Amino acid sequence: MNPRAVKTETAAAAERLRSTASVAGGGGGGARPVEEDLIELSSSDSDSDGEGGGGGSWKRLRVAGGGGSAGKRARVSAAGESVDVPPGFLDPLPQAVASAAPAKSVTKQFWKAGDYDGKPFGDVAPAPHSSVSGFDHVRVHPKFLHSNATSHKWALGALAELLDNSLDEVANGATYVNIDMLENNKDKTRMLLVEDDGGGMDPDKMRQCMSLGYSAKSKVASTIGQYGNGFKTSTMRLGADVLVFSRSGGQGGKRLTQSIGMLSYTFLRSTNKEDTVVPMIDYEHEQGWIRKPRSTFADWNTSLQTITTWSPYSTEAELLEQFNFIKEHGTRVVIYNLWEDDEGHLELDFDTDVHDIQLRGGNRDEKNIQMAKQFPNSKHFLTYRHSLRSYASILYLRVPSYFQMILRGKEIEHHNIVNDMMLKKEVTYKPVAPNGVPKDPNMVADVTIGFVKDAKHHVDVQGFNVYHQNRLIKPFWRVWTAAGSGGRGVIGVLEANFIEPAHDKQDFERTTLLARLEARLEMLIELDMLGHVLAKVMKQEDASSTIQDLLEQLNAARKGRKV
């Protein structure tokens, strides 16, 4: 779907904006010292709301002393304690050059975008050092945004993080997530849209979302997201810039709010920032929507000007038009300046299938695509690496019946790999300590194992689909290590909530529990294969050569492995 065209602001509205900025930023000369607000880089994952702030330990820092001279250590007050910080830590950030025309990025390829040392490039001069205006920020170098996103080697894995956030919003009333392509009206390039009708984010939660390493969900057992890093890593892996629109329903006596935040690698690089600066603007609903500055109207207007300069939307009116898609509450994420491959094509392929988003390059195998048409029970194994529709259909073990995942105008049909099996059996796995005593009675995994229905056609499908908290972490995990055709056709499904996923949710942390689970799954494959051969013998088929091959494969697999 394309954003609807909107009229630009009238001259009178523009004049009111300038007038507001003049009055709020105001005149002159007060001798009152300025207190500079910084977001505290806290490792706390508390999800409690503090008064007037962002909740938990995301409190404000203020300079404890007066102006402070250069080169001296400053003291700041946080959580009731005064601490020393290095010289220069509290120096003002560079003034934003919001009106400068956006410079073209040095590279549009993700894996080369980290070559950034903060030095000027092109004809853009370094921003002058003056007082901070209008930005909530963390003191993290912009290059960290890129290096942090490299945890996602696979672009569809990054997209799955955004789907996780929307599914988590079921607890706040979400009934759908919509993934689509939009067109940037400024330069006619393609953009990626992910939106849901969940509870939305108030201004404090929006700042927590756009900050690094914070998660209010880390203590909620039913949610998938837990590290507080997924939104930043996933959006920056898919494109250089992201714009977030969110409207909150105003529960608990709070007023309705709507916020806009921009995390832009292009803006940070082009203005030579050495800190991650995140412009945000907020609105509150009284009799109508009014601007809600957190400091001054001058700061608010600076953030607005920066967003309209560096985003796909040129005016405040165009920005506000996006909330027409959200209705009462929800969140709309627009990722733009999407990354390209070495040949100058977008990594995300919107053309091959108008109802899908696919990947080009090494993840795509044309032979597998043709085989998937011939063998439907093996389709997901053959296509999930390059097709978002295929991957998203098996991404969750369970999806509420009232929740829809819509991809480019067509609903994604949920699929359970168990339905692709024949000769199924169910096994319960309980990890035990070396002394044979169960570690925890709640540490249980119900494993369904069987042969894929297409096995008789010798399709090379095998592996376990391992889920954690309903989310697929390892698709078709090949635990069978023997050479040859051993294990081919054997597939399984299990949910293992007792092993920790890695931060990119594409693997598990290498722990003793994981090693024991892997050994157990290998044994299950061996037993399943043996049972299959014995079934042939019972039918009086000529299985002598098959049994000999099987025994050789079992011995090869056991070499160097402790069962």
XYZ file of C-alpha atoms in Angstrom:
563
model
C 0.000 0.000 0.000
C 1.290 3.503 -0.779
C 0.864 6.380 1.674
C -1.930 8.678 0.669
C -0.903 11.977 -0.868
C -1.441 14.951 1.402
C -1.454 18.702 0.869
C 1.452 20.723 2.205
C 0.972 23.065 5.126
C -0.515 26.469 4.420
C 1.529 29.605 4.729
C -0.471 30.537 7.822
C 0.371 27.222 9.510
C 4.027 27.698 8.665
C 3.906 31.188 10.136
C 2.333 29.834 13.346
C 5.144 27.275 13.589
C 7.781 30.001 13.271
C 5.952 32.178 15.764
C 5.725 29.357 18.287
C 9.417 28.638 17.912
C 10.258 32.319 18.427
C 8.168 32.670 21.575
C 9.221 29.365 23.113
C 12.881 29.732 22.304
C 12.767 33.144 23.340
C 14.532 36.132 23.611
C 17.166 36.910 25.432
C 19.228 37.105 28.041
C 18.113 35.302 31.084
C 20.980 34.598 33.413
C 19.472 31.307 34.576
C 21.946 28.433 34.142
C 20.874 25.648 31.790
C 20.626 22.076 33.072
C 21.429 19.536 30.387
C 19.346 16.338 30.372
C 20.929 13.046 29.371
C 19.430 9.559 29.192
C 21.250 7.396 31.708
C 22.945 4.315 30.263
C 21.608 1.883 32.852
C 21.863 -1.898 32.786
C 18.721 -2.278 34.842
C 15.805 -4.078 33.238
C 13.214 -2.803 35.641
C 9.841 -2.242 34.101
C 8.374 -0.080 36.836
C 7.344 3.443 35.942
C 8.946 6.331 37.761
C 7.234 9.641 38.183
C 7.443 11.787 35.121
C 10.160 9.676 33.636
C 10.766 6.673 31.524
C 10.185 4.067 34.167
C 12.564 1.895 36.140
C 16.091 3.182 36.339
C 15.866 5.331 33.195
C 16.162 8.490 35.287
C 17.620 11.843 34.350
C 21.168 12.883 35.108
C 21.925 16.501 36.012
C 25.258 18.146 36.493
C 25.780 18.320 40.227
C 28.137 21.259 40.093
C 27.811 24.479 38.122
C 29.242 25.088 34.711
C 32.460 23.127 35.217
C 35.660 23.957 33.324
C 37.203 21.968 30.531
C 39.511 19.100 31.430
C 38.157 18.651 34.962
C 36.216 15.618 36.108
C 32.542 16.263 36.720
C 30.235 14.687 39.254
C 26.734 13.572 38.426
C 23.925 12.408 40.633
C 22.129 9.165 39.807
C 19.913 6.939 41.959
C 20.837 8.979 45.035
C 24.595 8.661 44.576
C 27.224 11.015 43.162
C 29.734 9.496 40.788
C 32.752 10.794 38.861
C 32.668 10.829 35.087
C 35.606 11.317 32.693
C 36.570 14.791 31.457
C 34.441 15.909 28.557
C 31.656 13.372 29.223
C 29.175 16.137 29.975
C 30.351 18.502 27.247
C 27.518 19.745 25.010
C 26.754 17.754 21.895
C 27.248 19.376 18.492
C 24.423 21.626 17.332
C 22.238 19.793 14.819
C 22.545 20.979 11.250
C 18.899 20.243 10.604
C 18.510 22.479 7.596
C 21.425 21.013 5.665
C 20.434 19.039 2.585
C 20.863 15.278 3.140
C 24.124 14.047 1.667
C 24.254 10.791 -0.229
C 25.577 7.885 1.779
C 29.090 6.684 1.016
C 27.753 3.134 0.639
C 24.350 1.519 0.382
C 25.671 -1.934 1.302
C 25.156 -3.061 4.876
C 28.433 -4.940 5.324
C 30.444 -1.891 4.176
C 28.443 0.720 6.075
C 30.524 0.341 9.238
C 33.492 2.170 7.706
C 32.678 5.309 9.656
C 35.102 7.110 11.965
C 33.014 10.229 12.577
C 35.167 12.348 10.268
C 33.521 14.585 7.685
C 32.851 13.260 4.221
C 31.616 15.050 1.113
C 31.238 18.795 1.465
C 29.631 18.771 4.909
C 31.589 20.716 7.506
C 31.844 19.491 11.091
C 28.945 20.692 13.227
C 29.934 23.416 15.681
C 30.042 22.585 19.369
C 27.276 24.411 21.157
C 24.462 23.635 23.527
C 22.199 20.644 22.931
C 18.878 21.430 21.306
C 15.893 19.188 21.117
C 17.337 15.687 21.151
C 17.073 12.785 23.546
C 20.314 10.930 23.131
C 22.674 8.326 24.494
C 26.433 8.749 24.410
C 27.154 5.896 22.053
C 29.093 6.386 18.832
C 26.880 5.955 15.738
C 29.220 3.263 14.434
C 27.905 1.077 17.263
C 24.477 1.066 15.593
C 26.006 -0.710 12.626
C 28.301 -3.075 14.519
C 25.426 -3.971 16.846
C 23.248 -4.884 13.853
C 25.863 -7.270 12.421
C 24.580 -9.879 14.887
C 21.940 -10.486 12.203
C 23.697 -12.364 9.415
C 20.339 -13.152 7.785
C 17.939 -10.370 6.787
C 14.790 -12.486 7.348
C 15.978 -13.140 10.895
C 15.992 -9.371 11.416
C 12.458 -9.090 10.048
C 11.330 -11.838 12.418
C 12.350 -9.633 15.370
C 9.780 -7.048 14.287
C 7.100 -9.749 13.977
C 7.969 -10.844 17.531
C 7.275 -7.355 18.835
C 3.866 -7.315 17.155
C 2.892 -10.775 18.406
C 3.889 -9.736 21.937
C 1.346 -6.931 21.589
C -1.473 -9.507 21.596
C -1.428 -8.975 25.364
C -2.331 -5.313 24.671
C -5.112 -6.036 22.200
C -3.243 -6.527 18.909
C -5.229 -8.396 16.260
C -2.866 -8.122 13.289
C 0.588 -7.279 12.009
C 0.907 -5.907 8.492
C 4.136 -6.098 6.481
C 4.217 -4.189 3.214
C 6.237 -2.106 0.770
C 5.863 1.683 0.529
C 7.322 4.261 -1.834
C 9.385 7.200 -0.627
C 7.732 10.286 -2.125
C 10.977 12.256 -1.927
C 13.200 10.009 -4.028
C 10.812 7.240 -5.226
C 12.839 4.514 -3.507
C 11.191 1.564 -1.775
C 10.593 1.358 1.937
C 9.572 -1.425 4.312
C 6.503 -1.100 6.535
C 5.700 -3.127 9.673
C 2.628 -2.036 11.630
C 0.273 -3.450 14.256
C -2.749 -2.380 16.268
C -1.276 -3.177 19.677
C -1.306 -0.883 22.684
C 1.218 1.526 21.196
C 3.916 3.400 23.102
C 3.590 6.530 25.211
C 6.457 9.076 25.043
C 8.438 7.344 27.800
C 8.138 3.901 26.255
C 9.046 5.311 22.871
C 12.316 6.627 24.293
C 13.010 3.270 25.904
C 12.367 1.559 22.561
C 14.786 3.867 20.750
C 17.467 3.603 23.447
C 20.033 0.811 23.536
C 19.697 -2.323 25.647
C 16.473 -1.530 27.502
C 13.552 -3.953 27.718
C 10.477 -3.752 29.920
C 9.607 -7.254 28.686
C 12.589 -9.059 30.197
C 10.627 -10.130 33.264
C 7.485 -11.163 31.406
C 7.623 -14.899 30.766
C 5.012 -14.920 27.990
C 6.796 -12.436 25.730
C 9.321 -13.342 23.054
C 11.468 -10.197 23.108
C 13.673 -10.027 26.177
C 17.000 -8.364 25.460
C 15.765 -4.867 24.605
C 18.063 -4.799 21.601
C 16.046 -6.486 18.875
C 14.323 -3.397 17.484
C 17.562 -1.489 16.979
C 19.548 -4.399 15.535
C 16.766 -5.547 13.213
C 15.845 -2.153 11.766
C 19.476 -1.126 11.248
C 20.161 -4.496 9.565
C 17.354 -3.916 7.055
C 17.941 -0.248 6.263
C 20.028 2.761 7.235
C 17.097 4.667 8.726
C 13.843 4.032 10.571
C 10.898 6.240 11.494
C 8.491 5.110 14.230
C 4.937 6.386 14.704
C 3.108 5.230 17.811
C -0.214 6.133 19.399
C -0.965 5.062 22.977
C -4.470 4.547 24.288
C -3.933 6.468 27.506
C -4.778 3.778 30.040
C -4.710 4.287 33.791
C -6.078 7.825 33.690
C -3.377 9.047 31.291
C -4.223 11.141 28.271
C -3.974 9.856 24.731
C -0.523 10.450 23.252
C 1.193 9.995 19.941
C 4.922 10.144 19.279
C 7.296 10.158 16.330
C 10.927 9.067 16.633
C 13.700 8.789 14.052
C 16.799 6.602 14.284
C 18.819 7.586 11.236
C 22.297 6.328 10.418
C 22.251 8.590 7.336
C 21.563 11.675 9.463
C 24.243 10.784 12.027
C 26.890 10.169 9.377
C 26.023 13.134 7.187
C 26.159 15.590 10.109
C 29.301 13.990 11.548
C 27.786 13.116 14.910
C 29.993 11.378 17.435
C 27.001 10.492 19.607
C 23.779 8.694 18.789
C 21.177 11.464 18.530
C 17.508 10.461 18.279
C 15.070 13.294 17.462
C 11.546 12.714 18.818
C 8.354 14.731 18.976
C 5.253 14.094 21.077
C 1.597 15.092 20.967
C -1.104 14.884 23.617
C -4.856 14.790 23.112
C -6.990 17.272 25.008
C -9.798 18.675 22.901
C -7.586 17.967 19.925
C -3.986 16.936 19.315
C -1.506 19.488 20.675
C 2.272 19.557 20.643
C 3.808 18.341 23.896
C 7.435 19.449 24.374
C 9.517 17.719 27.037
C 11.765 20.767 27.476
C 11.085 23.829 25.294
C 9.138 24.492 22.113
C 12.396 25.518 20.455
C 13.785 22.033 21.121
C 10.558 20.458 19.872
C 10.737 22.464 16.643
C 14.386 21.514 16.143
C 13.462 17.839 16.332
C 10.574 18.362 13.906
C 12.822 20.169 11.436
C 15.415 17.405 11.625
C 12.815 14.671 11.065
C 11.257 16.422 8.065
C 14.723 17.034 6.582
C 16.028 13.485 6.944
C 12.858 11.368 6.667
C 10.589 10.556 3.701
C 8.035 13.127 4.929
C 8.621 16.820 4.192
C 6.110 18.510 6.501
C 4.472 18.074 9.871
C 1.177 17.509 8.060
C 2.643 14.571 6.127
C 3.977 13.071 9.337
C 0.613 13.376 11.089
C -1.115 11.784 8.096
C 0.580 8.493 9.030
C -1.503 8.294 12.207
C -4.623 7.899 10.045
C -3.434 4.342 9.386
C -3.075 3.577 13.111
C -6.629 4.459 14.226
C -7.129 4.323 18.032
C -3.767 2.808 19.042
C -0.826 0.944 17.574
C 2.630 1.356 16.067
C 3.797 1.992 12.511
C 7.467 1.348 11.658
C 8.849 2.664 8.337
C 12.359 1.518 7.365
C 13.931 3.426 4.479
C 17.237 3.674 2.627
C 17.120 -0.133 2.452
C 20.454 -1.870 2.013
C 21.663 -3.053 -1.379
C 23.778 -6.024 -2.465
C 27.113 -5.886 -4.300
C 25.323 -5.535 -7.641
C 23.326 -2.496 -6.592
C 20.014 -4.346 -6.126
C 17.988 -4.148 -2.933
C 18.672 -7.063 -0.597
C 14.918 -7.413 -0.214
C 13.252 -8.610 -3.407
C 9.746 -7.121 -3.793
C 9.327 -8.070 -7.473
C 9.472 -11.864 -7.791
C 6.233 -12.390 -5.856
C 3.832 -9.481 -5.280
C 2.557 -11.185 -2.108
C 5.978 -11.984 -0.634
C 9.282 -10.404 0.358
C 12.210 -12.548 -0.714
C 15.993 -12.503 -0.575
C 18.402 -12.535 -3.455
C 21.813 -14.140 -3.558
C 23.118 -17.113 -1.607
C 19.917 -17.737 0.336
C 18.053 -18.414 -2.886
C 18.312 -21.804 -4.632
C 16.395 -22.087 -7.895
C 16.550 -25.893 -7.830
C 14.921 -25.936 -4.390
C 12.220 -23.523 -5.578
C 11.262 -25.891 -8.387
C 11.353 -28.914 -6.068
C 9.047 -27.107 -3.617
C 6.372 -26.962 -6.333
C 6.679 -30.709 -6.874
C 6.920 -31.784 -3.214
C 4.556 -29.645 -1.082
C 5.330 -31.451 2.186
C 8.959 -30.340 1.837
C 8.111 -26.795 0.716
C 9.062 -24.993 3.916
C 12.419 -26.760 4.203
C 13.211 -25.825 0.599
C 12.091 -22.181 0.688
C 12.277 -20.698 4.210
C 15.803 -19.332 3.672
C 14.718 -16.881 0.962
C 10.940 -16.414 1.401
C 9.452 -14.391 4.259
C 6.025 -15.929 3.631
C 7.447 -19.445 3.998
C 9.558 -18.589 7.048
C 6.847 -16.608 8.851
C 4.331 -19.439 8.401
C 6.459 -21.738 10.614
C 7.973 -19.005 12.815
C 5.572 -19.646 15.709
C 4.402 -22.943 17.118
C 1.072 -21.399 18.089
C -0.701 -18.286 16.795
C -3.956 -17.012 18.365
C -6.907 -17.626 16.071
C -7.857 -13.932 16.139
C -4.360 -12.678 15.209
C -3.528 -12.188 11.534
C -0.130 -11.842 9.899
C -0.671 -10.008 6.616
C 2.136 -9.853 4.074
C 1.649 -7.471 1.159
C -2.129 -7.728 1.223
C -2.410 -11.493 1.716
C -2.673 -13.360 5.028
C 0.164 -15.713 5.996
C -1.215 -19.187 6.663
C 0.204 -20.672 9.858
C 1.780 -24.087 9.307
C 2.840 -26.801 11.755
C 5.678 -29.007 10.491
C 4.089 -31.951 12.324
C 1.486 -32.022 9.542
C 4.247 -32.871 7.047
C 5.153 -36.093 8.895
C 4.218 -39.753 8.532
C 5.016 -42.595 10.958
C 4.961 -40.033 13.777
C 5.816 -40.754 17.383
C 6.003 -38.568 20.469
C 8.804 -38.715 23.014
C 9.219 -36.765 26.270
C 12.725 -35.527 27.047
C 13.750 -34.513 30.572
C 17.361 -33.357 31.030
C 19.119 -34.948 33.985
C 22.245 -34.119 35.949
C 25.336 -36.379 35.735
C 24.135 -38.211 38.857
C 20.934 -39.190 37.073
C 18.692 -36.846 39.058
C 16.358 -34.568 37.049
C 17.606 -30.966 37.090
C 14.132 -29.458 37.314
C 10.739 -31.184 37.029
C 9.558 -28.293 34.829
C 12.381 -28.808 32.332
C 10.513 -30.975 29.841
C 10.395 -31.069 26.055
C 7.761 -32.990 24.123
C 9.396 -34.161 20.901
C 7.416 -35.220 17.829
C 9.549 -37.164 15.371
C 8.741 -38.901 12.101
C 9.466 -39.144 8.399
C 8.552 -36.362 5.997
C 5.826 -37.533 3.641
C 8.084 -36.855 0.657
C 10.855 -39.142 1.974
C 9.951 -41.875 -0.517
C 10.961 -39.470 -3.289
C 14.450 -39.195 -1.726
C 14.092 -35.475 -1.057
C 17.010 -34.462 1.180
C 14.900 -33.111 4.039
C 15.913 -33.660 7.655
C 16.374 -31.910 10.976
C 14.586 -30.747 14.111
C 12.613 -27.518 14.345
C 13.438 -26.279 17.838
C 11.216 -23.590 19.369
C 11.729 -21.496 22.491
C 8.757 -19.722 24.104
C 6.709 -20.440 20.964
C 9.367 -18.900 18.651
C 11.347 -20.948 16.089
C 15.057 -20.641 16.912
C 16.685 -23.457 14.899
C 14.842 -24.485 11.725
C 15.632 -28.011 10.501
C 18.591 -28.485 12.842
C 20.705 -31.360 11.501
C 22.001 -33.194 14.533
C 22.837 -36.343 12.551
C 26.521 -36.252 11.642
C 27.022 -39.518 9.743
C 28.070 -39.377 6.097
C 25.827 -40.648 3.320
C 22.052 -40.683 3.305
C 21.617 -41.535 7.000
C 18.937 -39.476 8.715
C 17.469 -38.276 5.435
C 13.740 -37.820 5.674
C 13.651 -37.745 9.501
C 12.211 -34.490 10.871
C 11.081 -33.401 14.306
C 9.435 -30.587 16.268
C 9.999 -29.632 19.904
C 9.741 -26.650 22.231
C 12.755 -26.363 24.542
C 12.188 -23.502 26.994
C 15.054 -24.571 29.265
C 17.853 -23.561 26.881
C 18.683 -19.915 26.188
C 18.539 -18.519 22.642
C 21.322 -16.316 21.324
C 20.639 -12.600 20.924
C 19.786 -12.888 17.224
C 17.333 -15.739 17.988
C 18.859 -17.860 15.242
C 20.746 -20.253 17.516
C 21.068 -21.300 21.149
C 23.825 -20.480 23.595
C 26.355 -23.310 23.626
C 25.713 -24.805 27.053
C 25.864 -28.266 28.603
C 22.071 -28.456 28.418
C 22.179 -27.870 24.674
C 24.888 -30.498 24.189
C 22.817 -33.053 26.096
C 19.725 -32.220 24.069
C 21.692 -32.618 20.838
C 22.974 -36.052 21.906
C 19.458 -37.133 22.834
C 18.038 -36.031 19.484
C 20.762 -37.999 17.673
C 19.696 -41.097 19.563
C 16.062 -40.486 18.622
C 17.006 -40.374 14.939
C 18.938 -43.629 15.276
C 15.995 -45.349 16.961
C 13.551 -44.007 14.389
C 15.693 -45.228 11.498
C 16.115 -48.640 13.121
C 12.389 -48.922 13.691
C 11.771 -48.098 10.056
C 14.138 -50.888 8.909
C 12.536 -53.379 11.300
C 9.158 -52.478 9.849
C 10.485 -53.436 6.439
C 11.719 -56.781 7.817
C 8.302 -57.467 9.365
C 6.823 -56.966 5.890
C 9.330 -59.563 4.638
C 10.993 -57.093 2.326
C 14.608 -57.652 1.327
C 16.191 -55.394 3.926
C 19.491 -57.177 4.638
C 21.594 -54.602 2.772
C 19.616 -51.764 4.353
C 20.276 -53.104 7.873
C 24.002 -53.427 7.126
C 24.118 -49.849 5.831
C 22.236 -48.661 8.898
C 24.616 -50.354 11.342
C 27.617 -48.831 9.583
C 26.052 -45.389 9.785
C 25.234 -45.790 13.478
C 28.823 -46.792 14.266
C 30.169 -43.854 12.264
C 27.910 -41.454 14.098
C 28.961 -42.739 17.529
C 32.666 -42.261 16.893
C 33.929 -39.334 18.922
C 30.518 -38.730 20.494
C 29.474 -39.424 24.056
C 25.910 -40.698 24.173
